[in-house]
Coordinates of N, CA and C in Angstrom, one line a residue:
K1 N -13.0 -21.3 -50.6 CA -14.1 -21.3 -51.3 C -14.8 -22.6 -51.2
K2 N -16.0 -22.6 -50.8 CA -16.7 -23.8 -50.4 C -17.6 -24.3 -51.6
S3 N -17.8 -25.6 -52.0 CA -18.6 -26.0 -52.9 C -19.5 -27.0 -52.3
Y4 N -20.7 -27.2 -52.7 CA -21.8 -27.8 -52.2 C -22.4 -28.8 -53.3
D5 N -22.2 -30.0 -52.9 CA -22.8 -31.2 -53.8 C -24.0 -31.7 -53.2
L6 N -25.2 -31.9 -53.8 CA -26.2 -32.6 -53.4 C -26.3 -34.0 -53.9
R7 N -26.3 -34.9 -53.2 CA -26.1 -36.2 -53.7 C -27.4 -37.0 -53.8
E8 N -27.6 -38.2 -54.5 CA -28.9 -38.8 -54.8 C -29.6 -39.2 -53.6
D9 N -28.8 -39.5 -52.5 CA -29.6 -39.9 -51.3 C -30.1 -38.7 -50.4
G10 N -29.8 -37.7 -50.9 CA -30.4 -36.5 -50.3 C -29.2 -35.9 -49.2
T11 N -28.0 -36.3 -49.4 CA -26.9 -35.8 -48.2 C -26.4 -34.7 -49.1
I12 N -25.5 -33.9 -48.4 CA -25.0 -32.7 -48.8 C -23.6 -33.0 -48.6
S13 N -22.7 -32.9 -49.6 CA -21.1 -32.8 -49.4 C -20.5 -31.6 -49.7
V14 N -19.5 -31.3 -48.8 CA -18.9 -29.8 -49.0 C -17.4 -30.1 -49.1
S15 N -16.9 -29.4 -50.3 CA -15.5 -29.7 -50.6 C -14.9 -28.3 -50.4
H16 N -13.8 -28.0 -50.2 CA -13.1 -26.8 -50.2 C -11.9 -26.5 -51.4
S17 N -12.1 -25.4 -52.1 CA -11.1 -25.5 -53.0 C -10.3 -24.1 -52.8
Y18 N -9.2 -24.2 -53.2 CA -8.2 -23.1 -53.2 C -7.6 -22.5 -54.2
Q19 N -7.6 -21.1 -54.2 CA -7.0 -20.4 -55.4 C -5.7 -20.9 -55.7
K20 N -5.3 -21.1 -57.0 CA -4.1 -21.6 -57.4 C -2.7 -20.8 -56.7
G21 N -1.8 -21.5 -56.2 CA -0.9 -20.8 -55.5 C -0.8 -20.5 -54.0
V22 N -2.1 -20.8 -53.4 CA -2.5 -20.5 -52.2 C -2.3 -21.6 -51.3
D23 N -1.3 -21.5 -50.2 CA -1.2 -22.7 -49.3 C -2.4 -22.9 -48.3
P24 N -3.0 -23.8 -48.2 CA -4.2 -24.1 -47.5 C -4.0 -24.1 -46.0
E25 N -2.8 -24.3 -45.6 CA -2.3 -24.8 -44.4 C -1.9 -23.4 -43.5
A26 N -1.5 -22.4 -44.3 CA -1.2 -21.3 -43.9 C -2.4 -20.6 -43.4
S27 N -2.4 -19.6 -42.6 CA -3.3 -18.5 -42.2 C -3.0 -17.1 -42.1
W28 N -3.9 -16.2 -42.0 CA -3.7 -14.8 -41.9 C -3.7 -14.3 -40.4
T29 N -2.7 -13.3 -40.1 CA -2.6 -12.7 -38.7 C -2.5 -11.4 -39.0
K30 N -2.7 -10.5 -37.9 CA -2.5 -9.1 -38.1 C -1.8 -8.8 -37.0
K31 N -0.6 -7.9 -37.3 CA 0.5 -7.4 -36.4 C 0.5 -5.7 -36.5
G32 N 0.1 -5.2 -35.6 CA -0.2 -3.8 -35.5 C -1.3 -3.3 -36.8
H33 N -0.9 -2.6 -37.7 CA -1.9 -2.3 -38.5 C -1.6 -3.3 -39.8
N34 N -0.7 -4.2 -39.9 CA -0.3 -5.1 -41.1 C -0.9 -6.3 -41.1
L35 N -1.3 -6.8 -42.3 CA -1.9 -8.4 -42.5 C -0.8 -9.2 -43.0
Y36 N -0.5 -10.4 -42.4 CA 0.5 -11.1 -42.9 C -0.2 -12.6 -43.2
Y37 N 0.2 -13.4 -44.4 CA -0.4 -14.5 -44.6 C 0.8 -15.7 -44.6
G38 N 0.9 -16.8 -43.7 CA 1.9 -17.4 -43.8 C 2.0 -18.4 -42.4
Y39 N 3.2 -18.4 -42.1 CA 3.1 -19.1 -40.9 C 4.2 -18.5 -40.0
K40 N 4.1 -18.9 -38.6 CA 4.8 -18.4 -37.5 C 5.9 -19.4 -36.7
R41 N 6.9 -18.9 -36.6 CA 8.1 -19.8 -36.0 C 8.0 -19.6 -34.3
H42 N 8.0 -20.6 -33.6 CA 8.3 -20.7 -32.2 C 9.5 -21.4 -32.1
V43 N 10.6 -20.6 -31.3 CA 11.9 -21.1 -31.3 C 12.2 -21.0 -29.6
L44 N 13.1 -22.1 -29.4 CA 13.6 -22.1 -27.8 C 15.1 -21.8 -28.2
V45 N 15.6 -20.7 -27.5 CA 17.0 -20.6 -27.6 C 17.7 -20.3 -26.4
E46 N 19.1 -20.8 -26.4 CA 20.1 -20.9 -25.4 C 20.2 -19.5 -25.0
S47 N 20.1 -18.9 -23.7 CA 20.3 -17.6 -23.5 C 21.7 -17.1 -23.2
K48 N 22.7 -18.0 -23.3 CA 24.4 -17.5 -23.2 C 24.8 -17.3 -24.6
E49 N 24.7 -17.9 -25.4 CA 25.2 -17.7 -26.8 C 24.1 -17.4 -27.8
G50 N 22.9 -17.7 -27.6 CA 21.9 -17.4 -28.6 C 21.7 -18.7 -29.6
L51 N 22.0 -20.1 -29.1 CA 22.1 -21.2 -30.0 C 20.5 -21.7 -29.9
V52 N 20.0 -21.7 -31.0 CA 18.6 -22.5 -31.4 C 18.6 -24.1 -30.9
L53 N 17.7 -24.3 -29.8 CA 17.6 -25.5 -29.4 C 16.5 -26.2 -29.9
A54 N 15.3 -25.6 -30.3 CA 14.1 -26.2 -30.8 C 13.5 -25.3 -31.6
V55 N 12.5 -25.9 -32.8 CA 11.9 -24.8 -33.3 C 10.6 -25.5 -33.7
T56 N 9.6 -24.9 -33.8 CA 8.2 -25.7 -34.3 C 7.5 -24.5 -34.9
T57 N 6.9 -24.8 -36.3 CA 6.3 -23.8 -37.2 C 4.9 -24.2 -37.0
T58 N 4.1 -23.1 -37.2 CA 2.5 -23.2 -37.1 C 2.0 -22.3 -38.1
K59 N 0.7 -22.4 -38.2 CA -0.1 -21.3 -39.1 C 0.0 -20.3 -38.4
A60 N 0.0 -18.9 -39.2 CA 0.3 -17.6 -38.4 C -0.8 -17.2 -37.3
S61 N -1.8 -17.8 -37.3 CA -3.0 -17.2 -36.7 C -3.0 -18.1 -35.2
S62 N -2.2 -18.8 -35.0 CA -2.0 -19.6 -33.8 C -1.2 -18.9 -32.6
H63 N -1.8 -18.8 -31.5 CA -1.5 -18.4 -30.3 C -0.1 -18.7 -30.0
D64 N 1.0 -17.9 -29.5 CA 2.4 -18.4 -29.1 C 2.2 -19.4 -27.8
G65 N 1.3 -19.0 -26.7 CA 1.3 -19.7 -25.5 C 1.2 -21.1 -25.6
A66 N 0.3 -21.5 -26.6 CA -0.2 -22.9 -26.7 C 1.2 -23.8 -27.1
H67 N 2.1 -23.2 -27.4 CA 3.3 -24.2 -28.2 C 4.5 -24.3 -27.2
L68 N 4.5 -23.7 -26.1 CA 5.5 -23.9 -25.4 C 5.8 -25.3 -24.8
P69 N 4.7 -26.3 -24.6 CA 4.9 -27.6 -24.2 C 5.4 -28.3 -25.3
I70 N 5.2 -27.9 -26.6 CA 5.8 -28.7 -27.7 C 7.4 -28.4 -27.8
L71 N 7.7 -27.2 -27.7 CA 9.2 -26.9 -27.7 C 10.0 -27.5 -26.6
L72 N 9.4 -27.4 -25.3 CA 10.2 -28.1 -24.1 C 10.1 -29.6 -24.5
D73 N 9.0 -30.2 -25.1 CA 9.4 -31.8 -25.2 C 10.3 -32.1 -26.0
K74 N 10.9 -31.1 -27.0 CA 12.1 -31.4 -27.8 C 13.3 -31.2 -27.2
V75 N 13.5 -30.8 -25.9 CA 14.8 -30.7 -25.6 C 14.6 -30.9 -24.0
S76 N 15.8 -31.5 -23.4 CA 15.9 -31.8 -22.0 C 16.7 -30.6 -21.3
L77 N 16.0 -29.8 -20.8 CA 16.8 -28.8 -19.9 C 17.0 -29.2 -18.3
K78 N 18.0 -28.6 -17.8 CA 18.6 -29.0 -16.4 C 17.4 -28.6 -15.5
A79 N 16.9 -29.1 -14.4 CA 16.2 -28.7 -13.4 C 16.7 -27.4 -12.9
G80 N 15.8 -26.3 -12.5 CA 16.4 -24.9 -12.1 C 16.8 -24.1 -13.2
S81 N 16.9 -24.4 -14.3 CA 17.0 -23.5 -15.4 C 16.1 -22.5 -15.7
R82 N 16.5 -21.1 -16.0 CA 15.4 -20.1 -16.3 C 15.1 -20.0 -17.6
L83 N 13.7 -20.0 -17.8 CA 13.2 -19.8 -19.1 C 12.5 -18.4 -19.4
Y84 N 13.3 -17.8 -20.5 CA 12.8 -16.4 -20.6 C 11.7 -16.6 -21.8
G85 N 10.8 -15.8 -21.8 CA 9.8 -15.5 -22.8 C 9.1 -14.4 -23.0
D86 N 8.4 -14.1 -24.1 CA 7.9 -12.8 -24.4 C 6.4 -12.8 -23.7
K87 N 5.7 -11.6 -23.8 CA 4.5 -11.7 -23.3 C 3.4 -12.8 -23.7
G88 N 3.6 -13.1 -25.2 CA 2.7 -14.2 -25.7 C 2.9 -15.5 -25.0
Y89 N 3.7 -15.8 -24.2 CA 3.9 -17.1 -23.5 C 3.3 -17.0 -22.1
S90 N 2.8 -15.8 -21.7 CA 2.3 -15.5 -20.2 C 1.0 -16.2 -20.0
G91 N 0.8 -16.6 -18.9 CA -0.5 -17.1 -18.6 C -0.2 -18.4 -17.5
L92 N -1.3 -18.9 -16.9 CA -1.3 -19.6 -15.9 C -0.8 -21.1 -16.3
P93 N -1.3 -21.4 -17.4 CA -1.1 -23.0 -18.0 C 0.3 -23.2 -18.1
N94 N 1.1 -22.1 -18.8 CA 2.6 -22.1 -18.9 C 3.5 -22.1 -17.7
E95 N 2.8 -21.2 -16.6 CA 3.5 -21.1 -15.5 C 3.6 -22.4 -14.7
I96 N 2.4 -23.2 -14.8 CA 2.1 -24.4 -14.1 C 3.1 -25.5 -14.8
L97 N 3.1 -25.3 -16.3 CA 4.0 -26.4 -16.9 C 5.5 -26.2 -16.5
L98 N 6.0 -24.9 -16.3 CA 7.4 -24.6 -15.9 C 7.6 -25.1 -14.4
K99 N 6.6 -25.1 -13.6 CA 6.8 -25.6 -12.3 C 6.8 -27.1 -12.2
D100 N 6.1 -27.7 -13.1 CA 6.1 -29.1 -13.2 C 7.4 -29.7 -13.4
K101 N 8.0 -28.9 -14.6 CA 9.2 -29.4 -15.1 C 10.3 -29.0 -14.4
K102 N 10.2 -28.2 -13.1 CA 11.1 -27.7 -12.3 C 11.9 -26.6 -12.9
L103 N 11.2 -25.7 -13.8 CA 12.2 -24.5 -14.4 C 11.7 -23.2 -13.9
K104 N 12.4 -22.4 -13.7 CA 12.2 -21.0 -13.4 C 11.7 -20.1 -14.5
S105 N 10.5 -19.4 -14.2 CA 10.0 -18.7 -15.3 C 10.4 -17.3 -15.3
A106 N 10.9 -16.9 -16.4 CA 11.4 -15.5 -16.5 C 10.5 -14.9 -18.1
I107 N 9.2 -15.4 -17.9 CA 8.4 -14.9 -19.1 C 7.7 -13.6 -18.6
Q108 N 7.8 -12.5 -19.5 CA 7.6 -11.5 -19.1 C 6.0 -11.2 -18.8
K109 N 5.6 -10.2 -17.9 CA 4.3 -10.1 -17.6 C 3.4 -9.3 -18.5
K110 N 2.2 -9.5 -18.5 CA 1.5 -8.9 -19.5 C 0.1 -8.3 -18.7
G111 N 0.0 -7.0 -19.0 CA -1.1 -6.5 -18.5 C -2.5 -6.6 -19.4
S112 N -3.6 -6.2 -18.8 CA -4.9 -6.3 -19.6 C -5.7 -5.4 -19.4
R113 N -6.8 -5.2 -20.0 CA -7.8 -3.9 -19.9 C -8.2 -3.9 -18.4
N114 N -8.1 -2.8 -18.1 CA -8.3 -2.1 -16.8 C -7.4 -2.6 -15.6
H115 N -6.3 -3.6 -16.1 CA -5.3 -4.1 -15.1 C -4.0 -3.7 -15.4
P116 N -3.6 -2.6 -15.5 CA -2.1 -2.2 -16.1 C -1.1 -2.9 -15.0
L117 N 0.0 -3.1 -15.6 CA 1.2 -3.6 -15.2 C 1.6 -2.8 -14.0
S118 N 1.9 -3.5 -12.9 CA 2.4 -2.7 -11.5 C 3.8 -2.3 -11.8
P119 N 4.3 -1.2 -11.1 CA 5.8 -0.9 -11.3 C 7.0 -2.0 -11.2
A120 N 6.7 -3.1 -10.2 CA 7.3 -4.0 -10.1 C 7.6 -4.9 -11.2
A121 N 6.1 -5.4 -11.8 CA 6.3 -6.1 -13.1 C 6.8 -5.5 -14.2
K122 N 6.7 -3.9 -14.4 CA 7.5 -3.3 -15.3 C 9.0 -3.3 -15.3
R123 N 9.4 -3.5 -14.0 CA 11.0 -3.6 -13.6 C 11.4 -5.0 -14.2
F124 N 10.6 -6.1 -13.8 CA 10.6 -7.3 -14.1 C 10.8 -7.5 -15.6
N125 N 9.9 -7.0 -16.4 CA 10.0 -6.9 -17.7 C 11.3 -6.4 -18.3
K126 N 11.6 -5.4 -17.8 CA 12.9 -4.8 -18.3 C 14.1 -5.6 -18.0
L127 N 14.3 -6.2 -17.0 CA 15.2 -7.1 -16.6 C 15.4 -8.4 -17.4
V128 N 14.2 -8.9 -17.6 CA 14.2 -10.1 -18.6 C 14.4 -9.7 -20.0
S129 N 14.2 -8.4 -20.4 CA 14.4 -8.2 -21.8 C 15.8 -8.0 -22.0
K130 N 16.7 -7.8 -21.1 CA 18.2 -7.8 -21.2 C 18.9 -8.9 -21.5
T131 N 18.2 -10.0 -21.0 CA 18.7 -11.4 -21.7 C 17.8 -11.7 -23.0
R132 N 16.7 -11.5 -23.0 CA 15.6 -12.1 -24.1 C 16.2 -11.5 -25.4
Y133 N 16.8 -10.4 -25.6 CA 17.3 -9.7 -26.9 C 18.1 -10.7 -27.7
K134 N 18.7 -11.8 -27.2 CA 19.5 -12.7 -27.9 C 18.5 -13.6 -28.7
V135 N 17.0 -13.8 -28.3 CA 16.2 -14.7 -28.9 C 15.6 -13.7 -30.1
E136 N 15.5 -12.3 -29.9 CA 15.1 -11.4 -31.0 C 16.3 -11.1 -32.0
R137 N 17.4 -11.4 -31.7 CA 18.7 -11.5 -32.7 C 18.5 -12.8 -33.5
V138 N 17.9 -13.8 -33.1 CA 17.9 -15.0 -33.9 C 16.7 -14.8 -35.1
F139 N 15.7 -14.1 -34.5 CA 14.5 -13.6 -35.7 C 15.2 -12.6 -36.7
G140 N 15.8 -11.8 -36.1 CA 16.5 -10.7 -37.1 C 17.4 -11.4 -37.9
S141 N 18.2 -12.2 -37.6 CA 18.9 -13.0 -38.5 C 18.2 -13.7 -39.6
I142 N 17.3 -14.3 -39.2 CA 16.4 -15.2 -40.0 C 15.8 -14.3 -41.2
K143 N 15.3 -13.1 -40.8 CA 14.8 -12.3 -41.7 C 15.7 -11.8 -42.6
R144 N 16.8 -11.4 -42.1 CA 18.0 -11.1 -43.0 C 18.5 -11.9 -43.9
W145 N 18.8 -13.3 -43.5 CA 19.2 -14.3 -44.1 C 18.3 -14.9 -45.2
F146 N 17.1 -14.9 -44.8 CA 16.1 -15.7 -45.8 C 15.2 -14.6 -46.2
R147 N 15.1 -13.5 -46.1 CA 14.4 -12.3 -46.7 C 12.9 -12.5 -46.2
S148 N 12.8 -13.2 -44.8 CA 11.6 -13.4 -44.2 C 11.0 -11.9 -43.9
A149 N 9.7 -11.8 -43.9 CA 9.2 -10.7 -43.3 C 7.8 -11.1 -42.2
G150 N 7.6 -10.1 -41.7 CA 6.5 -10.2 -40.9 C 6.5 -10.8 -39.4
T151 N 5.7 -11.7 -38.9 CA 5.7 -11.8 -37.5 C 7.0 -12.9 -37.1

């Protein structure tokens, strides 16, 4: 809720107030038909054993793709390592980032309106998902252990 104050010098000051118990740093997001309020975890997981290497937490409405550089800055990966990611991390900026860091991209391909995925891209996504399930297992464990819900 915004409150406006008119000062004697003619300027207006705006102050934000929040309902008691509401976290002003969190935000809303929609996944499917459900709305969620809170935060989103971005996790970098080692693909052999599923060990968590880096974590960053953002408000729920932030886009996944923008947080890959933050995760990569927290770890040092060997040149030539393959980085697996879901469709939220697809895009030219992240592909360029991986190339600059001499990492191989295994980020799933994403179709767009009037540009569906090619059969080759669908096969690629299926191959990537066979390794990426270890990351999803980490999220499933977090939800189970901490009764976390949502995204």
